[in-house]
Coordinates of C-alpha atoms in Angstrom, one line a residue:
Chain X
M26 CA 77.1 -78.8 -129.2
N27 CA 76.7 -76.7 -126.0
N28 CA 78.6 -78.7 -123.5
I29 CA 81.6 -78.2 -121.2
N30 CA 83.9 -80.2 -123.5
N31 CA 83.9 -77.6 -126.2
I32 CA 87.4 -76.5 -127.0
I33 CA 86.3 -73.5 -128.9
E34 CA 83.0 -71.6 -128.3
A35 CA 82.7 -68.7 -130.6
S36 CA 79.5 -66.6 -130.1
G37 CA 78.2 -63.6 -132.0
L38 CA 81.5 -62.5 -133.4
H39 CA 81.4 -59.2 -135.3
K40 CA 84.3 -57.5 -137.1
N41 CA 83.7 -54.6 -139.5
Y42 CA 86.3 -53.7 -142.1
G43 CA 84.0 -51.4 -144.0
E44 CA 84.0 -53.2 -147.3
F45 CA 83.7 -56.6 -145.5
K46 CA 82.2 -57.6 -142.3
L47 CA 82.0 -60.7 -140.2
N48 CA 78.4 -60.9 -138.9
D49 CA 77.3 -62.8 -135.9
V50 CA 79.6 -65.7 -136.4
S51 CA 78.9 -68.5 -133.9
F52 CA 80.1 -72.1 -133.7
N53 CA 81.5 -74.6 -131.3
V54 CA 84.3 -77.1 -131.7
P55 CA 83.9 -80.1 -129.3
G56 CA 86.9 -81.9 -127.8
G57 CA 88.1 -85.0 -129.6
Y58 CA 86.8 -83.9 -133.0
I59 CA 87.9 -82.3 -136.2
M60 CA 85.9 -79.3 -137.5
G61 CA 86.2 -78.3 -141.1
F62 CA 85.9 -74.6 -141.7
I63 CA 84.7 -74.1 -145.2
G64 CA 83.5 -71.3 -147.5
P65 CA 84.4 -69.6 -150.7
N66 CA 87.4 -67.2 -150.9
G67 CA 86.8 -64.0 -149.0
A68 CA 84.0 -65.5 -146.9
G69 CA 85.7 -64.7 -143.6
K70 CA 87.5 -67.9 -142.7
T71 CA 90.9 -66.3 -142.1
T72 CA 89.4 -63.3 -140.3
T73 CA 87.6 -65.7 -137.9
L74 CA 90.8 -67.7 -137.2
K75 CA 92.6 -64.5 -136.5
L76 CA 89.9 -63.5 -134.0
I77 CA 90.2 -66.8 -132.2
L78 CA 94.0 -66.3 -132.0
N79 CA 93.7 -62.7 -130.8
I80 CA 95.7 -61.5 -133.9
I81 CA 92.9 -59.0 -134.6
K82 CA 90.4 -57.5 -132.1
R83 CA 86.7 -58.3 -132.4
D84 CA 84.1 -55.5 -132.4
S85 CA 81.8 -57.7 -130.3
G86 CA 81.0 -61.3 -129.4
S87 CA 82.8 -63.7 -127.3
I88 CA 85.3 -66.5 -127.7
K89 CA 85.9 -69.2 -125.1
L90 CA 88.9 -71.5 -125.4
F91 CA 89.1 -74.6 -123.2
G92 CA 86.1 -73.3 -121.2
K93 CA 87.6 -69.9 -120.4
E94 CA 87.3 -66.5 -121.9
A95 CA 89.9 -66.4 -124.6
N96 CA 93.1 -64.6 -123.8
L97 CA 96.5 -64.2 -125.5
F98 CA 98.3 -66.5 -123.0
Q99 CA 96.1 -69.4 -124.0
N100 CA 97.8 -69.3 -127.4
E101 CA 100.5 -71.4 -125.8
D102 CA 98.0 -74.3 -125.9
I103 CA 97.3 -73.7 -129.6
G104 CA 99.3 -75.0 -132.5
V105 CA 98.9 -73.0 -135.7
V106 CA 99.6 -74.3 -139.2
M107 CA 99.4 -71.9 -142.1
D108 CA 99.9 -72.5 -145.8
T109 CA 103.2 -70.7 -145.5
P110 CA 105.2 -70.7 -142.3
M111 CA 105.9 -67.4 -140.6
Y112 CA 109.6 -68.4 -140.2
V113 CA 112.6 -66.6 -141.7
D114 CA 113.5 -68.2 -145.0
E115 CA 117.2 -68.4 -144.0
W116 CA 116.5 -70.2 -140.8
T117 CA 117.4 -73.9 -140.6
V118 CA 115.1 -76.5 -139.1
S119 CA 117.2 -76.3 -135.9
D120 CA 116.9 -72.5 -135.9
V121 CA 113.1 -72.8 -135.8
E122 CA 113.4 -74.7 -132.6
K123 CA 115.9 -72.2 -131.1
A124 CA 113.6 -69.3 -132.1
I125 CA 110.2 -70.6 -130.9
S126 CA 110.9 -73.2 -128.1
P127 CA 111.6 -70.5 -125.4
F128 CA 108.0 -69.3 -125.8
Y129 CA 106.5 -72.5 -124.7
K130 CA 106.7 -73.8 -121.1
Q131 CA 105.9 -77.3 -122.3
W132 CA 108.3 -77.5 -125.2
D133 CA 109.5 -81.1 -125.7
K134 CA 112.9 -81.1 -127.3
E135 CA 112.9 -84.9 -127.8
L136 CA 109.4 -84.8 -129.4
F137 CA 110.5 -82.2 -131.9
A138 CA 113.6 -84.3 -132.8
K139 CA 111.3 -87.3 -133.2
Y140 CA 108.8 -85.5 -135.4
T141 CA 111.4 -83.8 -137.6
K142 CA 113.2 -87.1 -138.1
S143 CA 110.0 -89.0 -139.0
F144 CA 109.0 -86.2 -141.4
G145 CA 112.5 -86.3 -143.0
L146 CA 113.3 -82.7 -141.9
L147 CA 117.1 -82.4 -141.7
P148 CA 118.3 -80.1 -138.9
K149 CA 120.5 -78.1 -141.2
K150 CA 118.0 -77.7 -144.0
K151 CA 116.9 -74.1 -144.6
I152 CA 113.2 -73.2 -144.7
K153 CA 113.6 -71.7 -148.2
D154 CA 114.8 -75.1 -149.5
L155 CA 111.9 -77.0 -148.1
S156 CA 109.0 -78.2 -150.3
R157 CA 105.5 -76.9 -149.6
G158 CA 104.6 -80.2 -147.9
M159 CA 107.7 -80.0 -145.8
K160 CA 106.9 -76.4 -144.8
V161 CA 103.6 -77.6 -143.5
K162 CA 105.2 -80.5 -141.7
I163 CA 107.7 -78.4 -139.8
Q164 CA 104.8 -76.3 -138.5
I165 CA 103.0 -79.5 -137.5
A166 CA 106.1 -80.7 -135.8
A167 CA 106.4 -77.4 -133.9
A168 CA 102.7 -77.5 -133.0
L169 CA 102.9 -81.0 -131.6
S170 CA 106.2 -80.4 -129.8
H171 CA 104.6 -77.9 -127.3
H172 CA 101.8 -80.3 -126.6
A173 CA 99.1 -78.1 -128.2
K174 CA 95.6 -79.0 -127.2
L175 CA 94.1 -77.3 -130.2
L176 CA 95.3 -77.2 -133.8
I177 CA 94.2 -74.4 -136.0
L178 CA 95.1 -75.0 -139.7
D179 CA 94.5 -72.4 -142.4
E180 CA 94.7 -74.0 -145.9
P181 CA 97.5 -76.3 -144.9
T182 CA 96.9 -78.8 -147.7
S183 CA 96.5 -76.5 -150.7
G184 CA 99.1 -77.2 -153.3
L185 CA 100.1 -80.5 -151.8
D186 CA 100.1 -83.8 -153.6
P187 CA 97.5 -86.4 -152.5
T188 CA 100.1 -88.5 -150.6
A189 CA 101.3 -85.5 -148.5
R190 CA 97.7 -84.5 -147.9
D191 CA 96.8 -88.0 -146.8
E192 CA 99.7 -88.0 -144.4
I193 CA 98.6 -84.8 -142.8
C194 CA 95.0 -86.0 -142.5
D195 CA 96.3 -89.1 -140.8
L196 CA 98.2 -87.0 -138.3
L197 CA 95.1 -84.9 -137.5
R198 CA 93.0 -88.0 -137.0
F199 CA 95.6 -89.4 -134.6
F200 CA 95.8 -86.0 -132.8
V201 CA 92.1 -86.1 -131.9
T202 CA 92.2 -89.6 -130.5
D203 CA 92.7 -87.7 -127.2
E204 CA 89.3 -86.2 -126.5
T205 CA 90.8 -83.2 -124.8
K206 CA 92.2 -82.1 -128.2
S207 CA 90.5 -80.6 -131.2
V208 CA 91.3 -79.4 -134.7
L209 CA 89.8 -76.5 -136.6
F210 CA 90.7 -77.0 -140.2
S211 CA 90.1 -74.4 -142.8
T212 CA 90.5 -75.6 -146.4
H213 CA 89.2 -75.4 -149.9
I214 CA 90.0 -79.1 -150.5
T215 CA 86.8 -80.5 -149.3
S216 CA 87.8 -84.1 -150.1
D217 CA 90.2 -83.9 -147.2
L218 CA 87.3 -82.9 -144.9
E219 CA 85.1 -85.6 -146.3
K220 CA 87.7 -88.1 -145.0
T221 CA 88.7 -86.4 -141.7
A222 CA 86.1 -83.9 -140.4
D223 CA 83.4 -84.8 -137.9
Y224 CA 81.9 -81.3 -137.9
I225 CA 81.6 -78.5 -140.4
A226 CA 81.2 -74.8 -140.0
F227 CA 80.2 -73.3 -143.3
I228 CA 80.7 -69.5 -143.7
M229 CA 79.6 -67.3 -146.5
D230 CA 79.8 -63.5 -146.9
G231 CA 80.9 -63.2 -143.2
M232 CA 78.0 -65.3 -141.9
V233 CA 77.9 -68.9 -140.7
V234 CA 75.2 -70.6 -142.7
F235 CA 75.7 -74.0 -141.2
S236 CA 77.5 -75.3 -138.1
G237 CA 77.1 -78.9 -137.0
A238 CA 77.9 -82.5 -137.8
K239 CA 79.2 -83.1 -141.3
D240 CA 76.7 -85.9 -141.9
D241 CA 73.9 -83.6 -141.0
L242 CA 75.1 -81.1 -143.6
L243 CA 75.4 -83.8 -146.2
E244 CA 72.0 -85.1 -145.3
K245 CA 70.4 -81.7 -145.3
Y246 CA 70.9 -81.1 -149.0
A247 CA 70.6 -83.2 -152.1
R248 CA 71.7 -82.8 -155.7
V249 CA 68.9 -82.2 -158.2
T250 CA 69.2 -82.6 -162.0
G251 CA 66.7 -82.9 -164.7
G252 CA 65.2 -81.6 -167.9
F253 CA 63.7 -78.1 -168.2
S254 CA 60.2 -79.6 -168.7
E255 CA 60.4 -81.5 -165.4
I256 CA 60.1 -78.5 -163.1
N257 CA 57.7 -75.6 -162.9
P258 CA 58.6 -72.1 -161.6
E259 CA 57.5 -73.0 -158.0
Q260 CA 59.8 -76.0 -158.0
K261 CA 62.6 -73.9 -159.5
K262 CA 62.5 -71.6 -156.5
L263 CA 63.3 -74.6 -154.3
I264 CA 66.6 -75.2 -156.1
I265 CA 69.7 -73.6 -154.6
G266 CA 72.4 -72.5 -157.1
Y267 CA 70.2 -73.3 -160.1
R268 CA 72.3 -73.7 -163.2
A269 CA 71.0 -74.3 -166.7
H270 CA 73.0 -76.2 -169.3
G271 CA 72.3 -77.6 -172.8
T272 CA 70.1 -80.4 -171.8
G273 CA 68.5 -79.3 -168.6
F274 CA 69.4 -78.0 -165.2
E275 CA 71.3 -78.8 -162.0
G276 CA 71.4 -77.5 -158.5
M277 CA 70.7 -78.6 -155.0
T278 CA 67.7 -78.6 -152.7
E279 CA 67.0 -79.2 -149.1
T280 CA 66.1 -82.9 -148.5
A281 CA 62.9 -81.8 -146.9
N282 CA 61.8 -80.5 -150.3
I283 CA 62.6 -83.7 -152.3
S284 CA 59.0 -84.9 -152.3
K285 CA 57.9 -81.7 -154.0
F286 CA 59.7 -82.7 -157.2
K287 CA 58.5 -85.1 -159.9
E288 CA 59.8 -88.6 -159.6
S289 CA 61.6 -88.2 -163.0
V290 CA 63.9 -85.5 -161.5
L291 CA 67.2 -87.1 -160.5
I292 CA 67.9 -86.7 -156.8
E293 CA 71.4 -87.8 -155.6
K294 CA 73.7 -87.5 -152.6
I295 CA 75.7 -84.3 -152.6
S296 CA 79.4 -83.7 -151.8
L297 CA 80.8 -80.9 -149.6
E298 CA 82.4 -79.3 -152.7
E299 CA 79.0 -79.2 -154.5
I300 CA 77.4 -77.6 -151.5
I301 CA 79.9 -74.8 -151.5
I302 CA 79.6 -74.4 -155.2
F303 CA 75.8 -74.2 -155.2
M304 CA 75.7 -72.0 -152.2
N305 CA 78.1 -69.6 -153.8
K306 CA 76.1 -69.7 -157.0
E307 CA 72.9 -68.9 -155.1
A308 CA 74.6 -66.0 -153.4
K309 CA 75.7 -64.6 -156.8
L310 CA 72.2 -65.1 -158.2
N311 CA 70.7 -63.2 -155.3
D312 CA 73.2 -60.4 -155.8
K313 CA 72.0 -59.8 -159.4
Chain Z
M1 CA 111.5 -58.0 -113.4
I2 CA 112.3 -59.5 -116.8
N3 CA 109.9 -62.3 -117.6
D4 CA 110.5 -65.5 -119.6
K5 CA 108.6 -64.2 -122.6
L6 CA 110.7 -61.0 -122.8
W7 CA 113.9 -63.1 -122.9
A8 CA 112.4 -65.5 -125.3
F9 CA 111.6 -62.5 -127.6
V10 CA 115.1 -61.0 -127.3
R11 CA 116.5 -64.4 -128.2
L12 CA 114.1 -64.7 -131.1
D13 CA 115.3 -61.3 -132.4
F14 CA 118.9 -62.5 -132.3
V15 CA 118.0 -65.8 -134.1
T16 CA 116.1 -63.7 -136.6
I17 CA 119.1 -61.6 -137.6
K18 CA 121.5 -64.6 -137.3
P19 CA 121.5 -65.3 -141.0
Y20 CA 123.0 -61.9 -141.5
F21 CA 125.9 -62.7 -139.2
T22 CA 127.7 -65.1 -141.5
A23 CA 131.4 -65.8 -141.2
K24 CA 131.9 -63.6 -144.3
N25 CA 129.9 -60.7 -142.8
I26 CA 131.7 -60.9 -139.4
L27 CA 135.0 -60.9 -141.2
I28 CA 134.0 -57.8 -143.1
Y29 CA 132.9 -56.0 -139.9
V30 CA 136.2 -56.9 -138.1
A31 CA 138.3 -55.8 -141.1
L32 CA 136.3 -52.5 -141.3
A33 CA 136.9 -51.9 -137.6
I34 CA 140.6 -52.6 -137.9
Y35 CA 140.9 -50.4 -140.9
M36 CA 139.1 -47.5 -139.3
A37 CA 141.2 -47.8 -136.1
F38 CA 144.4 -47.8 -138.2
M39 CA 143.4 -45.0 -140.4
S40 CA 141.8 -42.7 -137.9
K41 CA 144.0 -43.6 -135.0
S42 CA 140.9 -42.9 -132.9
I43 CA 138.6 -45.1 -130.8
I44 CA 135.6 -42.8 -131.3
T45 CA 135.6 -43.3 -135.1
T46 CA 135.9 -47.1 -134.8
V47 CA 133.1 -47.2 -132.2
G48 CA 131.1 -44.9 -134.5
I49 CA 131.4 -47.5 -137.3
G50 CA 130.3 -50.2 -134.9
L51 CA 127.2 -48.2 -133.8
M52 CA 126.4 -47.4 -137.4
L53 CA 126.3 -51.1 -138.2
A54 CA 124.3 -51.8 -135.0
T55 CA 121.8 -49.1 -136.1
L56 CA 121.4 -50.8 -139.5
N57 CA 121.0 -54.3 -137.8
I58 CA 118.3 -53.0 -135.5
G59 CA 116.1 -52.6 -138.6
Y60 CA 116.5 -56.2 -139.7
P61 CA 114.0 -57.8 -137.3
F62 CA 111.4 -55.3 -138.5
A63 CA 112.3 -56.0 -142.1
L64 CA 112.2 -59.8 -141.8
G65 CA 109.3 -59.7 -139.4
E66 CA 107.3 -57.8 -142.1
K67 CA 108.4 -60.1 -144.9
C68 CA 107.4 -63.3 -143.0
N69 CA 104.4 -61.8 -141.1
M70 CA 106.2 -62.6 -137.8
D71 CA 104.1 -60.0 -135.9
A72 CA 101.3 -62.5 -136.2
L73 CA 103.7 -65.3 -135.1
Y74 CA 104.6 -63.4 -131.9
I75 CA 100.9 -63.3 -131.0
M76 CA 100.3 -66.9 -131.9
M77 CA 103.1 -67.8 -129.4
G78 CA 101.2 -65.9 -126.7
T79 CA 103.3 -62.8 -126.7
D80 CA 101.5 -59.5 -126.0
R81 CA 102.4 -56.3 -127.8
K82 CA 103.9 -54.7 -124.8
T83 CA 106.4 -57.6 -124.5
V84 CA 107.2 -57.3 -128.2
V85 CA 108.0 -53.5 -127.9
K86 CA 110.0 -54.0 -124.7
G87 CA 111.8 -56.9 -126.2
R88 CA 112.8 -55.0 -129.3
Y89 CA 114.2 -52.1 -127.2
L90 CA 116.1 -54.6 -125.0
F91 CA 117.4 -56.3 -128.1
S92 CA 118.5 -52.9 -129.5
L93 CA 120.3 -52.0 -126.3
L94 CA 122.1 -55.3 -126.2
L95 CA 123.1 -55.0 -129.9
N96 CA 124.5 -51.5 -129.1
L97 CA 126.5 -52.8 -126.1
L98 CA 127.9 -55.6 -128.2
A99 CA 128.9 -53.2 -131.0
V100 CA 130.5 -50.8 -128.6
T101 CA 132.4 -53.5 -126.7
F102 CA 133.5 -55.2 -129.9
T103 CA 134.7 -52.1 -131.8
M104 CA 136.3 -50.6 -128.7
A105 CA 138.3 -53.7 -128.0
I106 CA 139.5 -53.8 -131.6
A107 CA 140.4 -50.1 -131.5
L108 CA 142.3 -50.5 -128.2
V109 CA 144.3 -53.4 -129.5
V110 CA 145.1 -51.6 -132.8
L111 CA 146.1 -48.4 -131.1
F112 CA 148.1 -50.2 -128.4
V113 CA 150.0 -52.2 -131.1
R114 CA 150.7 -48.9 -132.8
N115 CA 152.0 -47.4 -129.5
L116 CA 149.8 -44.4 -129.8
Y117 CA 149.1 -44.4 -126.1
D118 CA 151.3 -45.0 -123.1
G119 CA 149.1 -47.6 -121.6
L120 CA 145.7 -49.3 -121.7
G121 CA 144.4 -47.3 -118.8
G122 CA 145.3 -44.0 -120.3
M123 CA 143.6 -44.9 -123.6
L124 CA 140.4 -45.9 -121.9
V125 CA 140.2 -42.8 -119.7
Q126 CA 140.9 -40.5 -122.7
S127 CA 138.3 -42.1 -125.0
L128 CA 135.5 -43.0 -122.6
G129 CA 133.8 -39.6 -122.7
A130 CA 133.9 -39.5 -126.4
V131 CA 132.6 -43.0 -126.8
L132 CA 129.7 -42.1 -124.4
M133 CA 128.9 -39.0 -126.5
I134 CA 128.8 -40.8 -129.8
S135 CA 126.7 -43.6 -128.2
V136 CA 124.2 -40.9 -127.1
L137 CA 124.0 -39.7 -130.7
F138 CA 123.3 -43.1 -132.2
L139 CA 120.8 -43.8 -129.4
M140 CA 119.0 -40.6 -130.4
I141 CA 118.9 -41.8 -134.0
Q142 CA 117.5 -45.2 -132.9
A143 CA 115.0 -43.6 -130.5
V144 CA 113.4 -41.9 -133.5
Q145 CA 113.8 -44.8 -135.9
I146 CA 112.2 -47.5 -133.8
P147 CA 108.8 -45.8 -133.3
L148 CA 108.7 -45.2 -137.0
F149 CA 109.3 -48.9 -137.7
F150 CA 106.6 -49.8 -135.2
K151 CA 104.1 -47.3 -136.8
L152 CA 104.7 -47.8 -140.5
G153 CA 106.4 -51.1 -140.8
Y154 CA 109.9 -51.5 -142.2
A155 CA 109.2 -51.0 -145.9
K156 CA 107.3 -47.7 -145.4
A157 CA 109.5 -46.4 -142.7
K158 CA 112.8 -47.1 -144.5
F159 CA 112.8 -43.8 -146.3
F160 CA 111.8 -41.8 -143.3
S161 CA 114.4 -43.5 -141.1
I162 CA 117.1 -41.5 -143.0
F163 CA 115.8 -38.3 -141.4
P164 CA 116.9 -39.1 -137.9
F165 CA 120.5 -39.4 -139.2
L166 CA 120.1 -36.0 -140.9
I167 CA 118.5 -34.3 -137.9
V168 CA 121.1 -35.7 -135.4
S169 CA 123.9 -34.7 -137.8
A170 CA 122.5 -31.2 -138.0
F171 CA 122.1 -31.1 -134.2
V172 CA 125.8 -32.1 -133.8
A173 CA 127.0 -29.6 -136.3
F174 CA 124.9 -26.9 -134.5
V175 CA 126.4 -27.8 -131.1
V176 CA 129.9 -28.0 -132.4
M177 CA 129.7 -24.7 -134.2
Y178 CA 127.8 -22.7 -131.7
A179 CA 128.5 -24.2 -128.2
G180 CA 130.3 -21.7 -126.2
G181 CA 130.2 -19.2 -129.1
D182 CA 128.5 -15.9 -129.7
G183 CA 125.8 -17.3 -132.0
M184 CA 123.7 -18.6 -129.1
P185 CA 121.5 -16.6 -126.7
S186 CA 123.5 -15.8 -123.6
G187 CA 121.2 -17.9 -121.3
V188 CA 121.6 -21.0 -123.5
N189 CA 125.3 -20.3 -124.0
G190 CA 125.9 -20.1 -120.2
F191 CA 124.0 -23.3 -119.6
V192 CA 126.0 -25.1 -122.3
Q193 CA 129.3 -23.8 -121.0
N194 CA 128.4 -24.8 -117.4
L195 CA 127.3 -28.2 -118.7
F196 CA 130.6 -28.9 -120.4
E197 CA 132.7 -27.6 -117.5
S198 CA 131.0 -29.7 -114.9
V199 CA 131.5 -33.4 -115.5
H200 CA 128.9 -34.3 -112.9
L201 CA 126.3 -32.0 -114.3
L202 CA 127.1 -33.2 -117.8
A203 CA 126.8 -36.9 -116.7
L204 CA 123.5 -36.1 -114.9
G205 CA 122.2 -34.3 -118.0
I206 CA 123.1 -37.2 -120.3
V207 CA 121.4 -39.7 -118.0
V208 CA 118.2 -37.6 -117.6
F209 CA 118.2 -37.0 -121.4
L210 CA 118.7 -40.7 -122.2
V211 CA 116.0 -41.9 -119.8
L212 CA 113.5 -39.3 -121.1
M213 CA 114.3 -40.0 -124.7
A214 CA 114.0 -43.8 -124.2
Y215 CA 110.7 -43.4 -122.3
V216 CA 109.1 -41.2 -124.9
S217 CA 110.4 -43.4 -127.7
Y218 CA 109.1 -46.6 -126.0
R219 CA 105.7 -45.1 -125.2
L220 CA 105.3 -43.9 -128.8
S221 CA 106.3 -47.3 -130.1
L222 CA 103.8 -49.0 -127.8
V223 CA 100.9 -46.7 -128.9
F224 CA 101.7 -47.2 -132.6
Y225 CA 102.2 -51.0 -132.3
R226 CA 98.9 -51.5 -130.4
K227 CA 97.0 -49.9 -133.2
R228 CA 98.4 -52.2 -135.9
E229 CA 96.6 -55.3 -137.2
F230 CA 98.3 -58.1 -139.0

């Protein structure tokens, strides 16, 4: 993914908080694509997003945005959507525009009116009275109204019903039809990423364990299940996130290792959610 | 040169506190100013109330900013920390000017209606010096409060922000009791007497003091705010 069309190029990012550190985080987000940013709670997703947005200072490493060394003023080209908007609860929808539009040279008043109308956001409605889905939508309306080239979303779909999540995923897919635009989408809801993401960056304990095409990740691992008698200790070592239950075991393995198991062991396609679960399980097993 | 982001920030601060300026609140402020002007028959007391309210309102962008994590929002909108600090001081200055203009106008009207002065010009001349002095006192309070808010955030600094009120009140009491009296060392006493006798010297002293105070306050705020992470 090293090409000039990368919208984000994060390389060797370090940030030390003492009890937690981000360690050598590197990934690229190419133009025209959606990258899902996944990992368990506390893995370092939000810290990484804050580094990209210059909200916190990195200890080392580099971030390039739109091919240039990242600086604060490039944030004008970034639309940010958080799970909760950083707007005053008492503001109305039109107050949001009054407050933030002067910060953007490319603010498009008509576009904001168009999006708020299509999202059903009434100008006099207060932020505190909006549903969670609507709170996400007003941020998306704001992000799109200043012609952002990059959308950074931090858990925007958590707590939303499937219809609202689907609408947001549709919007993101439409956004990247322009190949000069990209989306970095951090979420726990991996089913949204299965539908929308082209690339995945998977972070665990402050380190990126995979960064690449989503299909490559899904093809890299496979789900393994079987009875206890079907594996020997050597084969057990090949299983990531090994979990024993009443009738046997389950876990995942690298597809390159599939031939090392007996034919009676059940090998299946794996989902993103299962990859996170088994990776997390493996990390905990290693900690013991 | 004031850049676009700085004005955008000042405007944002006004939009942030807008929910507090409801028709009911404005009516209360006006009624309070009229009442003070009627009861005290003094412009300085009325303006003092206005400045007191302005001082309280200056804390609101910090309070709401902290509640809604707006410090991160400022950065997300490409605003550097220096602009945030400058903008907050500019917002405070404008709020003070609004408060002084608003309460002074109310006091002048009330006192004029009550025929306490011969004419508008006379009233203005007689009260301008006093208004200036009370404005300096409130600016002193704010100059200490604002860096505290930038360093600790509103919730933690709220308690400590009472101290500037106490310190300035003690300072005023000290000056009122001892200025020109025997309780002060003769050198200081002479200097204070000269200061109050010469209008030009006093004006110059105030201007130098205000500029120095604002500069130190601003620099401290900037140093504190640059160290904070959101």
